[in-house]
Amino acid sequence: MSKLDKILKLPGLVDVHVHLREPGATQKEDFRTGTMAAVAGGYTQILDMPNNTPPTTSPNALNQKIDLAKGKIWCDLGFNFGATASSTKYFRKIENKVFGLKVYMNQTTGPLLVESEEDRDLIFKSWPSSLPIMVHAEGETVEIAIKLAKKYHKSLHVCHVTADQINAIENAKKENVLISCEVCPHHLFLNQFDIQKLGPFGLMKPPLLSKKDQEKLWSKMDKIDMISTDHAPHTKEEKMNQPGPKFGVPGLETTLPLLLKAVEEGRISLERLIEMTATNPRKIFKIPTQKNTYVLINSKITYKISNKNLFTKCRWTPFVGMEGRGEIQKVIIRGKTVYENGKFIGRPIGKVIYPRI
Ligand code: NCD
Ligand code: ZN
Ligand code: ZN
Ligand code: ZN
């Protein structure tokens, strides 16, 4: 068993995969509440996904997000751009403003499905940047993405990796494909059995794994580059829609406590936790470093995760009832305390960030 110091000082955590829902679906989340959830969970830099309605697939849509975010965000926020055949014409215009290009190769929330072989090829061919092409590619679809990354020598990031995909990714790494992948907390801490209890609140893409595949993911943690929350809030009403519940679960406020509990249980080391939630995402996505930015945590406190006291606008979590470890005492960004003992302090001092080039 690894022993945690009572007061832990961690770097601000980094999450390259969050859905803050502004504009278009601010009944679920917005830039203010989403970044509050981030800070309350120990994150100080996050990257927003483009599957809004309307999607972030033009310079105008991107600039609109940047303008909307300014003055409202509690942590630093960057953006990923959405890929469609027709958004390829904007790639050179926006490449210095975004951290990744997101390609939805299977159906999920939002209007951004890219299914045709021709469009996928054009997108991979056209991406001018060395920053990652991030794919939502479930199951074997990941092999199509790997082929395209190989063909056009592009950097590829596999979102929400599942156990069945690790071998293909490992093989690509051996062939010197520039490839990284992320695992999500719901795939690590929940499995198919939880759907009985959670109902629609246990539905997301890709779906929860079998117990066996969940364990396989844990055994492959040394092959996975980072942990991303895929924070994907929907309102309780939207989750209970019959038929057709929305897919996705929130995760920003529960990931660190679940991981610290796993550290205490010896399932992951604290060093590896820091690599997977801060060092690696920052390196792979060329996210700027933050001076004098850290999180202080009382690691001796354990508690039952609950739907109360959440800052996410959706106000529920699929991890309800599970034990979390660690109470965040303070979050300090650029020397300023922004969060202390459950309360936000002063003004939202988060900045819109751009990649280091
Ligand atoms: C995400 C969402 O709701 O935006 N949903 C999900 O189930 N993960 C989209 C996504 O990441 O696929
Ligand atoms: Zn996805
Ligand atoms: Zn070649
Ligand atoms: Zn997502």
JSON list of N, CA and C in Angstrom, two decimals, residues 178-228:
[
{"chain": "A", "resi": 178, "resn": "LEU", "atom": "N", "xyz": [2.71, 8.20, -34.57]},
{"chain": "A", "resi": 178, "resn": "LEU", "atom": "CA", "xyz": [2.59, 9.13, -33.45]},
{"chain": "A", "resi": 178, "resn": "LEU", "atom": "C", "xyz": [1.20, 8.97, -32.88]},
{"chain": "A", "resi": 179, "resn": "ILE", "atom": "N", "xyz": [1.09, 8.22, -31.81]},
{"chain": "A", "resi": 179, "resn": "ILE", "atom": "CA", "xyz": [-0.24, 7.89, -31.30]},
{"chain": "A", "resi": 179, "resn": "ILE", "atom": "C", "xyz": [-0.28, 7.95, -29.78]},
{"chain": "A", "resi": 180, "resn": "SER", "atom": "N", "xyz": [-1.37, 8.50, -29.27]},
{"chain": "A", "resi": 180, "resn": "SER", "atom": "CA", "xyz": [-1.58, 8.54, -27.81]},
{"chain": "A", "resi": 180, "resn": "SER", "atom": "C", "xyz": [-3.02, 8.12, -27.56]},
{"chain": "A", "resi": 181, "resn": "CYS", "atom": "N", "xyz": [-3.30, 7.80, -26.31]},
{"chain": "A", "resi": 181, "resn": "CYS", "atom": "CA", "xyz": [-4.69, 7.48, -25.98]},
{"chain": "A", "resi": 181, "resn": "CYS", "atom": "C", "xyz": [-5.01, 7.89, -24.55]},
{"chain": "A", "resi": 182, "resn": "GLU", "atom": "N", "xyz": [-6.30, 8.03, -24.31]},
{"chain": "A", "resi": 182, "resn": "GLU", "atom": "CA", "xyz": [-6.79, 8.43, -22.99]},
{"chain": "A", "resi": 182, "resn": "GLU", "atom": "C", "xyz": [-7.81, 7.41, -22.51]},
{"chain": "A", "resi": 183, "resn": "VAL", "atom": "N", "xyz": [-7.86, 7.24, -21.20]},
{"chain": "A", "resi": 183, "resn": "VAL", "atom": "CA", "xyz": [-8.90, 6.40, -20.60]},
{"chain": "A", "resi": 183, "resn": "VAL", "atom": "C", "xyz": [-9.79, 7.29, -19.75]},
{"chain": "A", "resi": 184, "resn": "CYS", "atom": "N", "xyz": [-11.09, 6.94, -19.67]},
{"chain": "A", "resi": 184, "resn": "CYS", "atom": "CA", "xyz": [-12.04, 7.75, -18.91]},
{"chain": "A", "resi": 184, "resn": "CYS", "atom": "C", "xyz": [-12.35, 7.09, -17.56]},
{"chain": "A", "resi": 185, "resn": "PRO", "atom": "N", "xyz": [-12.60, 7.93, -16.54]},
{"chain": "A", "resi": 185, "resn": "PRO", "atom": "CA", "xyz": [-12.88, 7.39, -15.21]},
{"chain": "A", "resi": 185, "resn": "PRO", "atom": "C", "xyz": [-14.09, 6.46, -15.17]},
{"chain": "A", "resi": 186, "resn": "HIS", "atom": "N", "xyz": [-15.11, 6.70, -16.00]},
{"chain": "A", "resi": 186, "resn": "HIS", "atom": "CA", "xyz": [-16.28, 5.80, -15.94]},
{"chain": "A", "resi": 186, "resn": "HIS", "atom": "C", "xyz": [-15.92, 4.40, -16.43]},
{"chain": "A", "resi": 187, "resn": "HIS", "atom": "N", "xyz": [-15.00, 4.29, -17.38]},
{"chain": "A", "resi": 187, "resn": "HIS", "atom": "CA", "xyz": [-14.59, 2.96, -17.82]},
{"chain": "A", "resi": 187, "resn": "HIS", "atom": "C", "xyz": [-13.67, 2.28, -16.81]},
{"chain": "A", "resi": 188, "resn": "LEU", "atom": "N", "xyz": [-13.02, 3.07, -15.97]},
{"chain": "A", "resi": 188, "resn": "LEU", "atom": "CA", "xyz": [-12.14, 2.49, -14.94]},
{"chain": "A", "resi": 188, "resn": "LEU", "atom": "C", "xyz": [-12.90, 2.13, -13.67]},
{"chain": "A", "resi": 189, "resn": "PHE", "atom": "N", "xyz": [-13.89, 2.94, -13.30]},
{"chain": "A", "resi": 189, "resn": "PHE", "atom": "CA", "xyz": [-14.51, 2.77, -11.98]},
{"chain": "A", "resi": 189, "resn": "PHE", "atom": "C", "xyz": [-15.94, 2.20, -12.02]},
{"chain": "A", "resi": 190, "resn": "LEU", "atom": "N", "xyz": [-16.52, 2.07, -13.22]},
{"chain": "A", "resi": 190, "resn": "LEU", "atom": "CA", "xyz": [-17.85, 1.47, -13.34]},
{"chain": "A", "resi": 190, "resn": "LEU", "atom": "C", "xyz": [-17.77, 0.34, -14.36]},
{"chain": "A", "resi": 191, "resn": "ASN", "atom": "N", "xyz": [-18.74, -0.55, -14.35]},
{"chain": "A", "resi": 191, "resn": "ASN", "atom": "CA", "xyz": [-18.83, -1.57, -15.40]},
{"chain": "A", "resi": 191, "resn": "ASN", "atom": "C", "xyz": [-20.31, -1.86, -15.67]},
{"chain": "A", "resi": 192, "resn": "GLN", "atom": "N", "xyz": [-20.55, -2.80, -16.59]},
{"chain": "A", "resi": 192, "resn": "GLN", "atom": "CA", "xyz": [-21.91, -3.08, -17.04]},
{"chain": "A", "resi": 192, "resn": "GLN", "atom": "C", "xyz": [-22.90, -3.37, -15.92]},
{"chain": "A", "resi": 193, "resn": "PHE", "atom": "N", "xyz": [-22.40, -3.96, -14.82]},
{"chain": "A", "resi": 193, "resn": "PHE", "atom": "CA", "xyz": [-23.30, -4.26, -13.70]},
{"chain": "A", "resi": 193, "resn": "PHE", "atom": "C", "xyz": [-23.92, -3.00, -13.12]},
{"chain": "A", "resi": 194, "resn": "ASP", "atom": "N", "xyz": [-23.19, -1.88, -13.22]},
{"chain": "A", "resi": 194, "resn": "ASP", "atom": "CA", "xyz": [-23.70, -0.63, -12.64]},
{"chain": "A", "resi": 194, "resn": "ASP", "atom": "C", "xyz": [-24.90, -0.08, -13.39]},
{"chain": "A", "resi": 195, "resn": "ILE", "atom": "N", "xyz": [-25.10, -0.54, -14.64]},
{"chain": "A", "resi": 195, "resn": "ILE", "atom": "CA", "xyz": [-26.22, -0.01, -15.42]},
{"chain": "A", "resi": 195, "resn": "ILE", "atom": "C", "xyz": [-27.56, -0.40, -14.79]},
{"chain": "A", "resi": 196, "resn": "GLN", "atom": "N", "xyz": [-27.60, -1.56, -14.13]},
{"chain": "A", "resi": 196, "resn": "GLN", "atom": "CA", "xyz": [-28.84, -1.98, -13.46]},
{"chain": "A", "resi": 196, "resn": "GLN", "atom": "C", "xyz": [-29.30, -0.93, -12.46]},
{"chain": "A", "resi": 197, "resn": "LYS", "atom": "N", "xyz": [-28.35, -0.40, -11.71]},
{"chain": "A", "resi": 197, "resn": "LYS", "atom": "CA", "xyz": [-28.67, 0.59, -10.70]},
{"chain": "A", "resi": 197, "resn": "LYS", "atom": "C", "xyz": [-28.83, 1.99, -11.32]},
{"chain": "A", "resi": 198, "resn": "LEU", "atom": "N", "xyz": [-27.96, 2.29, -12.29]},
{"chain": "A", "resi": 198, "resn": "LEU", "atom": "CA", "xyz": [-27.91, 3.66, -12.81]},
{"chain": "A", "resi": 198, "resn": "LEU", "atom": "C", "xyz": [-28.94, 3.92, -13.91]},
{"chain": "A", "resi": 199, "resn": "GLY", "atom": "N", "xyz": [-29.40, 2.87, -14.58]},
{"chain": "A", "resi": 199, "resn": "GLY", "atom": "CA", "xyz": [-30.32, 3.07, -15.70]},
{"chain": "A", "resi": 199, "resn": "GLY", "atom": "C", "xyz": [-29.68, 3.99, -16.73]},
{"chain": "A", "resi": 200, "resn": "PRO", "atom": "N", "xyz": [-30.45, 4.97, -17.25]},
{"chain": "A", "resi": 200, "resn": "PRO", "atom": "CA", "xyz": [-29.89, 5.85, -18.29]},
{"chain": "A", "resi": 200, "resn": "PRO", "atom": "C", "xyz": [-28.68, 6.67, -17.80]},
{"chain": "A", "resi": 201, "resn": "PHE", "atom": "N", "xyz": [-28.53, 6.84, -16.48]},
{"chain": "A", "resi": 201, "resn": "PHE", "atom": "CA", "xyz": [-27.39, 7.61, -15.96]},
{"chain": "A", "resi": 201, "resn": "PHE", "atom": "C", "xyz": [-26.08, 6.83, -16.09]},
{"chain": "A", "resi": 202, "resn": "GLY", "atom": "N", "xyz": [-26.17, 5.58, -16.51]},
{"chain": "A", "resi": 202, "resn": "GLY", "atom": "CA", "xyz": [-24.97, 4.78, -16.76]},
{"chain": "A", "resi": 202, "resn": "GLY", "atom": "C", "xyz": [-24.70, 4.59, -18.25]},
{"chain": "A", "resi": 203, "resn": "LEU", "atom": "N", "xyz": [-25.35, 5.42, -19.09]},
{"chain": "A", "resi": 203, "resn": "LEU", "atom": "CA", "xyz": [-25.17, 5.28, -20.54]},
{"chain": "A", "resi": 203, "resn": "LEU", "atom": "C", "xyz": [-24.25, 6.37, -21.08]},
{"chain": "A", "resi": 204, "resn": "MET", "atom": "N", "xyz": [-23.24, 5.95, -21.81]},
{"chain": "A", "resi": 204, "resn": "MET", "atom": "CA", "xyz": [-22.35, 6.88, -22.51]},
{"chain": "A", "resi": 204, "resn": "MET", "atom": "C", "xyz": [-21.73, 6.12, -23.67]},
{"chain": "A", "resi": 205, "resn": "LYS", "atom": "N", "xyz": [-21.05, 6.87, -24.55]},
{"chain": "A", "resi": 205, "resn": "LYS", "atom": "CA", "xyz": [-20.32, 6.26, -25.66]},
{"chain": "A", "resi": 205, "resn": "LYS", "atom": "C", "xyz": [-18.83, 6.40, -25.40]},
{"chain": "A", "resi": 206, "resn": "PRO", "atom": "N", "xyz": [-18.03, 5.39, -25.61]},
{"chain": "A", "resi": 206, "resn": "PRO", "atom": "CA", "xyz": [-18.41, 3.99, -25.71]},
{"chain": "A", "resi": 206, "resn": "PRO", "atom": "C", "xyz": [-19.03, 3.53, -24.40]},
{"chain": "A", "resi": 207, "resn": "PRO", "atom": "N", "xyz": [-19.88, 2.47, -24.46]},
{"chain": "A", "resi": 207, "resn": "PRO", "atom": "CA", "xyz": [-20.60, 2.04, -23.26]},
{"chain": "A", "resi": 207, "resn": "PRO", "atom": "C", "xyz": [-19.69, 1.45, -22.18]},
{"chain": "A", "resi": 208, "resn": "LEU", "atom": "N", "xyz": [-20.23, 1.34, -20.98]},
{"chain": "A", "resi": 208, "resn": "LEU", "atom": "CA", "xyz": [-19.48, 0.70, -19.89]},
{"chain": "A", "resi": 208, "resn": "LEU", "atom": "C", "xyz": [-19.07, -0.71, -20.30]},
{"chain": "A", "resi": 209, "resn": "LEU", "atom": "N", "xyz": [-17.94, -1.14, -19.78]},
{"chain": "A", "resi": 209, "resn": "LEU", "atom": "CA", "xyz": [-17.33, -2.41, -20.18]},
{"chain": "A", "resi": 209, "resn": "LEU", "atom": "C", "xyz": [-17.78, -3.55, -19.27]},
{"chain": "A", "resi": 210, "resn": "SER", "atom": "N", "xyz": [-17.51, -4.77, -19.71]},
{"chain": "A", "resi": 210, "resn": "SER", "atom": "CA", "xyz": [-17.71, -5.92, -18.83]},
{"chain": "A", "resi": 210, "resn": "SER", "atom": "C", "xyz": [-16.69, -5.81, -17.69]},
{"chain": "A", "resi": 211, "resn": "LYS", "atom": "N", "xyz": [-16.94, -6.50, -16.61]},
{"chain": "A", "resi": 211, "resn": "LYS", "atom": "CA", "xyz": [-16.01, -6.51, -15.47]},
{"chain": "A", "resi": 211, "resn": "LYS", "atom": "C", "xyz": [-14.62, -6.94, -15.93]},
{"chain": "A", "resi": 212, "resn": "LYS", "atom": "N", "xyz": [-14.60, -7.93, -16.82]},
{"chain": "A", "resi": 212, "resn": "LYS", "atom": "CA", "xyz": [-13.32, -8.46, -17.31]},
{"chain": "A", "resi": 212, "resn": "LYS", "atom": "C", "xyz": [-12.53, -7.39, -18.10]},
{"chain": "A", "resi": 213, "resn": "ASP", "atom": "N", "xyz": [-13.24, -6.67, -18.98]},
{"chain": "A", "resi": 213, "resn": "ASP", "atom": "CA", "xyz": [-12.57, -5.64, -19.78]},
{"chain": "A", "resi": 213, "resn": "ASP", "atom": "C", "xyz": [-12.19, -4.43, -18.92]},
{"chain": "A", "resi": 214, "resn": "GLN", "atom": "N", "xyz": [-12.98, -4.17, -17.88]},
{"chain": "A", "resi": 214, "resn": "GLN", "atom": "CA", "xyz": [-12.62, -3.10, -16.94]},
{"chain": "A", "resi": 214, "resn": "GLN", "atom": "C", "xyz": [-11.28, -3.46, -16.27]},
{"chain": "A", "resi": 215, "resn": "GLU", "atom": "N", "xyz": [-11.16, -4.69, -15.82]},
{"chain": "A", "resi": 215, "resn": "GLU", "atom": "CA", "xyz": [-9.91, -5.13, -15.19]},
{"chain": "A", "resi": 215, "resn": "GLU", "atom": "C", "xyz": [-8.75, -5.09, -16.17]},
{"chain": "A", "resi": 216, "resn": "LYS", "atom": "N", "xyz": [-9.05, -5.44, -17.43]},
{"chain": "A", "resi": 216, "resn": "LYS", "atom": "CA", "xyz": [-8.00, -5.41, -18.46]},
{"chain": "A", "resi": 216, "resn": "LYS", "atom": "C", "xyz": [-7.47, -3.98, -18.65]},
{"chain": "A", "resi": 217, "resn": "LEU", "atom": "N", "xyz": [-8.39, -3.01, -18.62]},
{"chain": "A", "resi": 217, "resn": "LEU", "atom": "CA", "xyz": [-7.96, -1.61, -18.75]},
{"chain": "A", "resi": 217, "resn": "LEU", "atom": "C", "xyz": [-6.99, -1.24, -17.62]},
{"chain": "A", "resi": 218, "resn": "TRP", "atom": "N", "xyz": [-7.34, -1.64, -16.38]},
{"chain": "A", "resi": 218, "resn": "TRP", "atom": "CA", "xyz": [-6.46, -1.36, -15.24]},
{"chain": "A", "resi": 218, "resn": "TRP", "atom": "C", "xyz": [-5.09, -2.01, -15.44]},
{"chain": "A", "resi": 219, "resn": "SER", "atom": "N", "xyz": [-5.09, -3.20, -16.02]},
{"chain": "A", "resi": 219, "resn": "SER", "atom": "CA", "xyz": [-3.81, -3.90, -16.17]},
{"chain": "A", "resi": 219, "resn": "SER", "atom": "C", "xyz": [-2.97, -3.28, -17.29]},
{"chain": "A", "resi": 220, "resn": "LYS", "atom": "N", "xyz": [-3.59, -2.44, -18.12]},
{"chain": "A", "resi": 220, "resn": "LYS", "atom": "CA", "xyz": [-2.87, -1.80, -19.23]},
{"chain": "A", "resi": 220, "resn": "LYS", "atom": "C", "xyz": [-2.57, -0.33, -18.96]},
{"chain": "A", "resi": 221, "resn": "MET", "atom": "N", "xyz": [-2.69, 0.10, -17.72]},
{"chain": "A", "resi": 221, "resn": "MET", "atom": "CA", "xyz": [-2.51, 1.52, -17.43]},
{"chain": "A", "resi": 221, "resn": "MET", "atom": "C", "xyz": [-1.14, 2.04, -17.86]},
{"chain": "A", "resi": 222, "resn": "ASP", "atom": "N", "xyz": [-0.14, 1.16, -17.88]},
{"chain": "A", "resi": 222, "resn": "ASP", "atom": "CA", "xyz": [1.19, 1.61, -18.30]},
{"chain": "A", "resi": 222, "resn": "ASP", "atom": "C", "xyz": [1.27, 1.84, -19.82]},
{"chain": "A", "resi": 223, "resn": "LYS", "atom": "N", "xyz": [0.25, 1.39, -20.56]},
{"chain": "A", "resi": 223, "resn": "LYS", "atom": "CA", "xyz": [0.22, 1.60, -22.01]},
{"chain": "A", "resi": 223, "resn": "LYS", "atom": "C", "xyz": [-0.66, 2.79, -22.40]},
{"chain": "A", "resi": 224, "resn": "ILE", "atom": "N", "xyz": [-1.32, 3.37, -21.42]},
{"chain": "A", "resi": 224, "resn": "ILE", "atom": "CA", "xyz": [-2.27, 4.46, -21.70]},
{"chain": "A", "resi": 224, "resn": "ILE", "atom": "C", "xyz": [-1.61, 5.77, -21.29]},
{"chain": "A", "resi": 225, "resn": "ASP", "atom": "N", "xyz": [-1.72, 6.80, -22.15]},
{"chain": "A", "resi": 225, "resn": "ASP", "atom": "CA", "xyz": [-0.96, 8.03, -21.91]},
{"chain": "A", "resi": 225, "resn": "ASP", "atom": "C", "xyz": [-1.59, 8.94, -20.88]},
{"chain": "A", "resi": 226, "resn": "MET", "atom": "N", "xyz": [-2.91, 8.99, -20.86]},
{"chain": "A", "resi": 226, "resn": "MET", "atom": "CA", "xyz": [-3.53, 9.97, -19.97]},
{"chain": "A", "resi": 226, "resn": "MET", "atom": "C", "xyz": [-4.93, 9.56, -19.55]},
{"chain": "A", "resi": 227, "resn": "ILE", "atom": "N", "xyz": [-5.42, 10.23, -18.52]},
{"chain": "A", "resi": 227, "resn": "ILE", "atom": "CA", "xyz": [-6.80, 10.06, -18.07]},
{"chain": "A", "resi": 227, "resn": "ILE", "atom": "C", "xyz": [-7.55, 11.34, -18.44]},
{"chain": "A", "resi": 228, "resn": "SER", "atom": "N", "xyz": [-8.64, 11.21, -19.18]},
{"chain": "A", "resi": 228, "resn": "SER", "atom": "CA", "xyz": [-9.50, 12.36, -19.52]},
{"chain": "A", "resi": 228, "resn": "SER", "atom": "C", "xyz": [-10.88, 12.06, -18.99]}
]
